[in-house]
Tab-separated table of N, CA and C in Angstrom:
chain	number	residue	atom	x	y	z
A	377	GLN	N	-12.458	-15.809	-1.460
A	377	GLN	CA	-12.098	-13.495	-1.451
A	377	GLN	C	-11.649	-13.073	-0.009
A	378	VAL	N	-10.781	-12.113	-0.502
A	378	VAL	CA	-9.509	-11.025	0.243
A	378	VAL	C	-10.767	-9.844	0.388
A	379	GLN	N	-11.615	-9.424	1.619
A	379	GLN	CA	-11.836	-8.453	1.484
A	379	GLN	C	-10.791	-6.884	2.426
A	380	LEU	N	-10.276	-6.124	1.908
A	380	LEU	CA	-9.448	-4.708	2.608
A	380	LEU	C	-10.236	-3.913	2.490
A	381	VAL	N	-10.074	-2.755	3.607
A	381	VAL	CA	-10.010	-2.041	4.295
A	381	VAL	C	-9.433	-0.969	4.559
A	382	GLU	N	-8.914	0.171	3.529
A	382	GLU	CA	-7.968	1.335	3.351
A	382	GLU	C	-9.004	2.427	4.929
A	383	SER	N	-7.934	2.753	5.649
A	383	SER	CA	-7.891	3.990	6.810
A	383	SER	C	-6.778	4.667	6.807
A	384	GLY	N	-7.381	5.562	7.381
A	384	GLY	CA	-5.838	6.792	7.988
A	384	GLY	C	-5.457	7.680	6.753
A	385	GLY	N	-6.384	7.611	5.882
A	385	GLY	CA	-6.142	9.173	4.704
A	385	GLY	C	-6.848	10.588	5.220
A	386	GLY	N	-6.185	11.524	4.420
A	386	GLY	CA	-6.638	13.049	5.121
A	386	GLY	C	-5.731	14.476	4.552
A	387	LEU	N	-6.238	15.318	5.180
A	387	LEU	CA	-5.442	16.576	4.375
A	387	LEU	C	-4.462	17.068	5.151
A	388	VAL	N	-2.752	17.472	4.712
A	388	VAL	CA	-2.085	17.843	5.648
A	388	VAL	C	-1.196	17.964	4.657
A	389	GLN	N	-0.452	18.996	5.883
A	389	GLN	CA	0.721	20.155	5.015
A	389	GLN	C	1.991	19.805	4.270
A	390	ALA	N	2.062	20.144	3.527
A	390	ALA	CA	3.864	18.932	3.124
A	390	ALA	C	5.105	18.813	4.588
A	391	GLY	N	6.138	17.901	4.875
A	391	GLY	CA	6.845	17.828	4.783
A	391	GLY	C	6.308	16.678	6.899
A	392	VAL	N	5.011	16.692	7.096
A	392	VAL	CA	4.435	15.712	7.991
A	392	VAL	C	4.471	14.446	7.598
A	393	SER	N	3.819	13.303	8.167
A	393	SER	CA	3.944	12.061	8.479
A	393	SER	C	2.135	11.526	8.431
A	394	LEU	N	2.078	10.519	8.361
A	394	LEU	CA	0.675	9.654	8.105
A	394	LEU	C	1.121	8.885	7.522
A	395	ARG	N	0.125	7.683	8.884
A	395	ARG	CA	0.294	6.023	8.081
A	395	ARG	C	-1.617	5.623	8.012
A	396	LEU	N	-0.784	4.747	6.784
A	396	LEU	CA	-2.271	4.266	6.102
A	396	LEU	C	-2.732	2.867	6.787
A	397	SER	N	-3.518	2.605	7.201
A	397	SER	CA	-4.036	1.276	7.765
A	397	SER	C	-4.699	0.670	6.443
A	398	CYS	N	-3.999	-1.071	6.474
A	398	CYS	CA	-4.589	-1.854	5.424
A	398	CYS	C	-5.345	-3.174	5.803
A	399	ALA	N	-6.709	-2.984	6.483
A	399	ALA	CA	-7.347	-4.551	7.360
A	399	ALA	C	-8.064	-5.522	6.367
A	400	GLY	N	-7.639	-6.284	6.678
A	400	GLY	CA	-7.979	-7.524	5.857
A	400	GLY	C	-8.420	-9.221	6.391
A	401	SER	N	-10.087	-9.163	5.348
A	401	SER	CA	-10.209	-10.213	6.239
A	401	SER	C	-10.812	-11.240	5.369
A	402	GLY	N	-11.099	-12.269	5.233
A	402	GLY	CA	-11.507	-13.808	4.879
A	402	GLY	C	-10.656	-14.123	4.574
A	403	ARG	N	-9.855	-14.727	3.454
A	403	ARG	CA	-9.385	-15.975	3.256
A	403	ARG	C	-8.224	-14.991	3.719
A	404	PRO	N	-6.985	-16.703	4.085
A	404	PRO	CA	-5.626	-16.028	4.535
A	404	PRO	C	-5.107	-14.679	4.221
A	405	PHE	N	-4.444	-14.243	5.320
A	405	PHE	CA	-3.774	-13.366	5.185
A	405	PHE	C	-2.357	-13.201	4.542
A	406	SER	N	-2.002	-14.029	5.746
A	406	SER	CA	-0.749	-14.085	5.967
A	406	SER	C	0.164	-14.366	4.507
A	407	ASN	N	-0.661	-15.772	4.066
A	407	ASN	CA	0.283	-16.093	3.503
A	407	ASN	C	1.089	-15.748	1.977
A	408	ARG	N	0.262	-13.980	1.745
A	408	ARG	CA	0.268	-13.708	0.590
A	408	ARG	C	0.768	-11.940	0.591
A	409	ALA	N	1.763	-11.812	-0.456
A	409	ALA	CA	2.408	-10.887	-0.464
A	409	ALA	C	0.985	-9.505	-0.832
A	410	LEU	N	1.215	-8.353	0.116
A	410	LEU	CA	1.056	-7.548	-0.166
A	410	LEU	C	1.536	-5.818	-0.519
A	411	GLY	N	-0.001	-4.785	-1.372
A	411	GLY	CA	0.977	-3.724	-1.436
A	411	GLY	C	1.268	-2.675	-1.670
A	412	TRP	N	1.183	-1.548	-1.907
A	412	TRP	CA	0.190	-0.346	-1.854
A	412	TRP	C	0.470	0.737	-3.129
A	413	PHE	N	-0.408	1.020	-3.683
A	413	PHE	CA	-0.361	1.265	-5.108
A	413	PHE	C	-1.166	2.967	-5.062
A	414	ARG	N	-0.674	3.699	-5.921
A	414	ARG	CA	-1.826	5.238	-5.244
A	414	ARG	C	-2.216	5.706	-6.867
A	415	GLN	N	-2.879	6.489	-6.570
A	415	GLN	CA	-3.295	7.288	-8.065
A	415	GLN	C	-3.648	8.463	-7.829
A	416	ALA	N	-3.216	9.377	-8.748
A	416	ALA	CA	-3.151	11.394	-8.639
A	416	ALA	C	-4.600	11.504	-9.870
A	417	PRO	N	-5.125	11.928	-10.288
A	417	PRO	CA	-5.800	12.851	-10.559
A	417	PRO	C	-5.046	12.842	-11.603
A	418	GLY	N	-5.796	12.117	-12.979
A	418	GLY	CA	-5.333	12.041	-14.222
A	418	GLY	C	-4.120	11.108	-15.019
A	419	LYS	N	-3.722	10.314	-13.677
A	419	LYS	CA	-2.531	9.792	-14.329
A	419	LYS	C	-2.939	7.920	-14.186
A	420	GLU	N	-1.643	7.513	-14.471
A	420	GLU	CA	-2.272	6.323	-14.109
A	420	GLU	C	-1.984	5.561	-12.105
A	421	ARG	N	-2.697	4.377	-12.132
A	421	ARG	CA	-2.107	3.558	-10.940
A	421	ARG	C	-0.876	3.364	-10.762
A	422	GLU	N	-0.490	3.654	-9.587
A	422	GLU	CA	1.256	3.423	-9.823
A	422	GLU	C	1.660	2.787	-8.399
A	423	PHE	N	2.772	1.563	-8.144
A	423	PHE	CA	3.246	1.412	-7.037
A	423	PHE	C	3.918	2.139	-6.171
A	424	VAL	N	3.410	1.835	-5.312
A	424	VAL	CA	4.251	2.255	-3.991
A	424	VAL	C	5.617	1.764	-3.457
A	425	ALA	N	5.114	0.272	-2.722
A	425	ALA	CA	5.534	-0.662	-1.855
A	425	ALA	C	4.842	-1.364	-2.107
A	426	ALA	N	5.617	-2.795	-1.576
A	426	ALA	CA	5.289	-4.455	-1.448
A	426	ALA	C	6.132	-4.891	-0.165
A	427	ILE	N	5.193	-5.622	-0.052
A	427	ILE	CA	5.919	-7.065	1.445
A	427	ILE	C	5.360	-8.093	1.418
A	428	SER	N	6.326	-9.196	1.324
A	428	SER	CA	5.903	-10.555	1.186
A	428	SER	C	5.169	-10.787	2.672
A	429	GLY	N	4.837	-11.985	2.541
A	429	GLY	CA	4.264	-12.251	3.529
A	429	GLY	C	4.625	-12.373	5.138
A	430	SER	N	5.558	-13.274	5.214
A	430	SER	CA	6.725	-12.359	6.259
A	430	SER	C	6.614	-11.591	7.005
A	431	GLY	N	6.341	-10.818	6.302
A	431	GLY	CA	6.785	-9.407	6.796
A	431	GLY	C	8.987	-8.993	5.726
A	432	GLU	N	8.913	-10.033	5.469
A	432	GLU	CA	10.560	-9.826	6.098
A	432	GLU	C	11.467	-9.403	4.442
A	433	ILE	N	10.674	-9.541	3.090
A	433	ILE	CA	10.968	-8.898	2.285
A	433	ILE	C	10.205	-7.817	2.195
A	434	THR	N	10.849	-6.107	1.545
A	434	THR	CA	10.019	-5.059	1.456
A	434	THR	C	10.859	-4.606	-0.434
A	435	TYR	N	9.926	-4.367	-0.618
A	435	TYR	CA	9.713	-3.249	-2.194
A	435	TYR	C	8.991	-1.818	-2.333
A	436	TYR	N	10.403	-1.065	-2.770
A	436	TYR	CA	9.962	0.178	-2.980
A	436	TYR	C	9.874	1.637	-4.219
A	437	ALA	N	9.407	2.107	-4.056
A	437	ALA	CA	9.610	2.754	-5.481
A	437	ALA	C	9.951	3.734	-5.993
A	438	ASP	N	11.018	4.217	-6.316
A	438	ASP	CA	12.053	5.430	-5.727
A	438	ASP	C	11.992	6.550	-5.216
A	439	SER	N	10.039	6.789	-6.073
A	439	SER	CA	9.969	8.277	-5.351
A	439	SER	C	9.372	8.545	-3.750
A	440	VAL	N	9.732	7.393	-3.292
A	440	VAL	CA	8.939	6.812	-2.035
A	440	VAL	C	10.736	5.921	-1.254
A	441	LYS	N	11.070	6.024	-1.681
A	441	LYS	CA	12.529	5.547	-0.910
A	441	LYS	C	12.920	6.047	-0.122
A	442	GLY	N	12.614	5.653	1.200
A	442	GLY	CA	13.960	6.708	2.563
A	442	GLY	C	12.692	7.299	2.855
A	443	ARG	N	11.525	7.543	2.685
A	443	ARG	CA	10.654	8.271	2.840
A	443	ARG	C	9.450	7.596	3.656
A	444	PHE	N	8.843	6.539	2.874
A	444	PHE	CA	7.843	6.000	3.284
A	444	PHE	C	8.138	3.959	4.060
A	445	THR	N	7.566	3.301	4.865
A	445	THR	CA	8.250	2.110	5.328
A	445	THR	C	6.642	1.611	5.281
A	446	ILE	N	6.777	0.928	4.993
A	446	ILE	CA	5.693	-0.827	4.683
A	446	ILE	C	6.250	-1.923	5.625
A	447	SER	N	5.180	-2.530	6.440
A	447	SER	CA	5.083	-3.259	7.580
A	447	SER	C	3.969	-3.978	7.413
A	448	ARG	N	3.605	-4.844	8.498
A	448	ARG	CA	2.155	-5.620	8.288
A	448	ARG	C	2.662	-6.434	9.833
A	449	ASP	N	1.312	-6.806	10.134
A	449	ASP	CA	1.089	-8.228	11.472
A	449	ASP	C	0.202	-8.139	12.053
A	450	ASN	N	0.414	-9.954	10.875
A	450	ASN	CA	-0.205	-11.227	10.528
A	450	ASN	C	-1.376	-11.155	11.708
A	451	ALA	N	-0.791	-11.473	12.554
A	451	ALA	CA	-1.989	-11.110	14.160
A	451	ALA	C	-2.711	-10.685	13.743
A	452	LYS	N	-3.023	-9.429	13.545
A	452	LYS	CA	-4.211	-8.094	13.356
A	452	LYS	C	-4.907	-8.506	11.865
A	453	ASN	N	-4.612	-9.191	10.992
A	453	ASN	CA	-4.601	-9.395	9.894
A	453	ASN	C	-4.406	-7.756	9.140
A	454	THR	N	-3.504	-6.875	9.931
A	454	THR	CA	-3.433	-5.706	8.921
A	454	THR	C	-2.020	-4.908	8.507
A	455	MET	N	-2.048	-4.526	7.301
A	455	MET	CA	-0.920	-3.808	6.270
A	455	MET	C	-0.816	-2.439	7.133
A	456	TYR	N	0.560	-1.721	7.229
A	456	TYR	CA	0.452	-0.128	7.495
A	456	TYR	C	1.508	0.587	6.032
A	457	LEU	N	1.410	1.722	6.192
A	457	LEU	CA	2.397	2.780	5.173
A	457	LEU	C	2.615	3.495	5.297
A	458	GLN	N	3.404	3.674	6.759
A	458	GLN	CA	3.899	4.867	7.148
A	458	GLN	C	4.815	6.100	6.274
A	459	MET	N	4.369	6.885	6.454
A	459	MET	CA	4.939	8.090	5.236
A	459	MET	C	5.480	9.091	6.168
A	460	ASN	N	6.119	9.239	5.756
A	460	ASN	CA	6.747	10.984	6.535
A	460	ASN	C	7.478	11.875	5.232
A	461	SER	N	7.447	12.736	6.066
A	461	SER	CA	8.584	13.638	5.195
A	461	SER	C	7.763	14.280	3.155
A	462	LEU	N	6.060	14.541	3.797
A	462	LEU	CA	5.309	14.080	2.426
A	462	LEU	C	5.253	15.271	1.716
A	463	LYS	N	5.082	15.255	0.426
A	463	LYS	CA	4.715	16.058	-0.430
A	463	LYS	C	4.260	16.350	-1.375
A	464	PRO	N	3.434	17.831	-1.720
A	464	PRO	CA	2.585	17.440	-2.418
A	464	PRO	C	2.281	16.833	-3.446
A	465	GLU	N	2.879	16.418	-4.553
A	465	GLU	CA	3.501	14.990	-5.809
A	465	GLU	C	3.036	13.815	-4.581
A	466	ASP	N	2.961	13.676	-3.253
A	466	ASP	CA	2.060	12.140	-2.123
A	466	ASP	C	0.633	12.080	-3.253
A	467	THR	N	0.304	13.629	-3.132
A	467	THR	CA	-1.146	13.675	-3.126
A	467	THR	C	-1.734	12.183	-4.416
A	468	ALA	N	-2.448	11.887	-3.747
A	468	ALA	CA	-3.522	10.838	-4.387
A	468	ALA	C	-4.404	9.560	-3.618
A	469	VAL	N	-4.649	8.804	-4.581
A	469	VAL	CA	-5.727	7.868	-3.858
A	469	VAL	C	-5.263	6.641	-3.684
A	470	TYR	N	-4.700	5.885	-2.804
A	470	TYR	CA	-4.098	5.007	-1.874
A	470	TYR	C	-4.941	3.633	-1.881
A	471	TYR	N	-4.199	2.910	-2.303
A	471	TYR	CA	-4.798	1.579	-2.361
A	471	TYR	C	-4.245	0.498	-2.520
A	472	CYS	N	-4.514	-0.763	-1.051
A	472	CYS	CA	-3.968	-1.615	-0.429
A	472	CYS	C	-4.125	-2.904	-1.040
A	473	ALA	N	-3.670	-3.997	-2.138
A	473	ALA	CA	-4.218	-5.118	-2.936
A	473	ALA	C	-3.098	-6.434	-2.324
A	474	ALA	N	-3.943	-7.185	-2.725
A	474	ALA	CA	-3.737	-8.474	-2.063
A	474	ALA	C	-3.169	-10.112	-3.603
A	475	THR	N	-2.214	-10.310	-3.470
A	475	THR	CA	-1.799	-11.294	-3.951
A	475	THR	C	-2.660	-12.607	-3.803
A	476	LYS	N	-2.516	-13.327	-4.882
A	476	LYS	CA	-2.697	-14.657	-4.956
A	476	LYS	C	-2.470	-15.281	-4.005
A	477	PHE	N	-2.580	-17.040	-3.466
A	477	PHE	CA	-1.817	-17.634	-2.259
A	477	PHE	C	-0.797	-17.986	-2.291
A	478	GLY	N	0.301	-17.264	-1.286
A	478	GLY	CA	1.360	-17.473	-1.460
A	478	GLY	C	2.401	-16.691	-2.688
A	479	GLY	N	1.701	-15.574	-3.082
A	479	GLY	CA	2.858	-15.003	-4.442
A	479	GLY	C	3.953	-13.749	-3.177
A	480	LEU	N	4.241	-13.312	-4.989
A	480	LEU	CA	5.501	-13.203	-3.724
A	480	LEU	C	5.031	-11.775	-4.215
A	481	PRO	N	6.142	-10.104	-3.184
A	481	PRO	CA	5.407	-8.792	-3.344
A	481	PRO	C	6.507	-9.064	-4.811
A	482	THR	N	5.539	-7.966	-5.083
A	482	THR	CA	6.196	-6.731	-6.718
A	482	THR	C	5.027	-5.966	-7.321
A	483	ASN	N	6.222	-5.669	-8.314
A	483	ASN	CA	5.391	-4.209	-8.647
A	483	ASN	C	4.459	-3.335	-9.807
A	484	ARG	N	3.762	-4.818	-9.813
A	484	ARG	CA	2.696	-5.542	-11.263
A	484	ARG	C	1.373	-5.029	-10.911
A	485	LYS	N	1.010	-4.326	-11.141
A	485	LYS	CA	-0.469	-4.595	-10.764
A	485	LYS	C	-1.388	-5.384	-10.836
A	486	ASP	N	-0.899	-6.501	-11.974
A	486	ASP	CA	-1.824	-7.605	-12.925
A	486	ASP	C	-1.415	-8.646	-11.545
A	487	GLU	N	-0.383	-8.399	-10.743
A	487	GLU	CA	-0.384	-9.706	-10.462
A	487	GLU	C	-1.253	-9.592	-8.983
A	488	TYR	N	-1.651	-8.869	-8.627
A	488	TYR	CA	-2.733	-8.563	-7.399
A	488	TYR	C	-4.443	-8.821	-7.497
A	489	ASN	N	-4.701	-9.390	-7.212
A	489	ASN	CA	-5.861	-10.356	-7.217
A	489	ASN	C	-7.131	-9.558	-5.803
A	490	TYR	N	-6.857	-8.657	-5.329
A	490	TYR	CA	-7.840	-8.076	-4.597
A	490	TYR	C	-7.132	-6.845	-4.455
A	491	TRP	N	-8.588	-5.562	-4.595
A	491	TRP	CA	-8.006	-4.221	-3.988
A	491	TRP	C	-9.464	-3.628	-3.367
A	492	GLY	N	-8.189	-2.847	-2.194
A	492	GLY	CA	-9.041	-2.220	-1.265
A	492	GLY	C	-9.961	-1.436	-1.766
A	493	GLN	N	-10.805	-0.234	-1.662
A	493	GLN	CA	-11.931	0.944	-2.226
A	493	GLN	C	-10.657	1.531	-1.987
A	494	GLY	N	-9.844	2.518	-1.090
A	494	GLY	CA	-9.353	3.733	-1.530
A	494	GLY	C	-9.360	4.209	-0.510
A	495	THR	N	-8.207	5.570	-0.351
A	495	THR	CA	-8.561	5.644	0.712
A	495	THR	C	-7.263	7.315	0.793
A	496	GLN	N	-7.976	8.739	0.649
A	496	GLN	CA	-7.532	9.927	-0.304
A	496	GLN	C	-6.388	10.512	0.959
A	497	VAL	N	-5.040	10.532	0.457
A	497	VAL	CA	-3.768	11.464	0.335
A	497	VAL	C	-3.924	12.867	0.155
A	498	THR	N	-4.062	14.073	0.511
A	498	THR	CA	-3.737	15.005	-0.198
A	498	THR	C	-2.881	15.823	0.713
A	499	VAL	N	-2.204	16.200	0.002
A	499	VAL	CA	-0.574	16.874	0.866
A	499	VAL	C	-0.386	18.655	-0.087
A	500	SER	N	-1.175	20.101	1.357
A	500	SER	CA	-0.833	20.604	0.418
A	500	SER	C	0.644	21.812	1.114
A	501	SER	N	1.010	22.550	-0.038
A	501	SER	CA	2.474	22.824	0.182
A	501	SER	C	2.624	23.882	0.555
């Protein structure tokens, strides 16, 4: 099992930055792709960004490309999502997720085996 815990959410004004963290524990962390997803009220959970086990490959949804940056520190078993120029439409619960051992970064929810409980991000206009 891999346990994931998100932190860093909050209520912010449009235009500011926020950094989310995802701390992992349990089975090996570094050989799994990780991803961020988000879910707004009344909407399906959607892909935000993903990163390979080494951190060399990243992948973003078009809606956040150029504003969000995903990164990871395998020595600390932690993944990050730096969110800049936040917009009200970024308001959602943000979840981190991990693939199986050796998994590749992907935007497909069903490729992720482990999920955190989520952290709320609210952006006011």
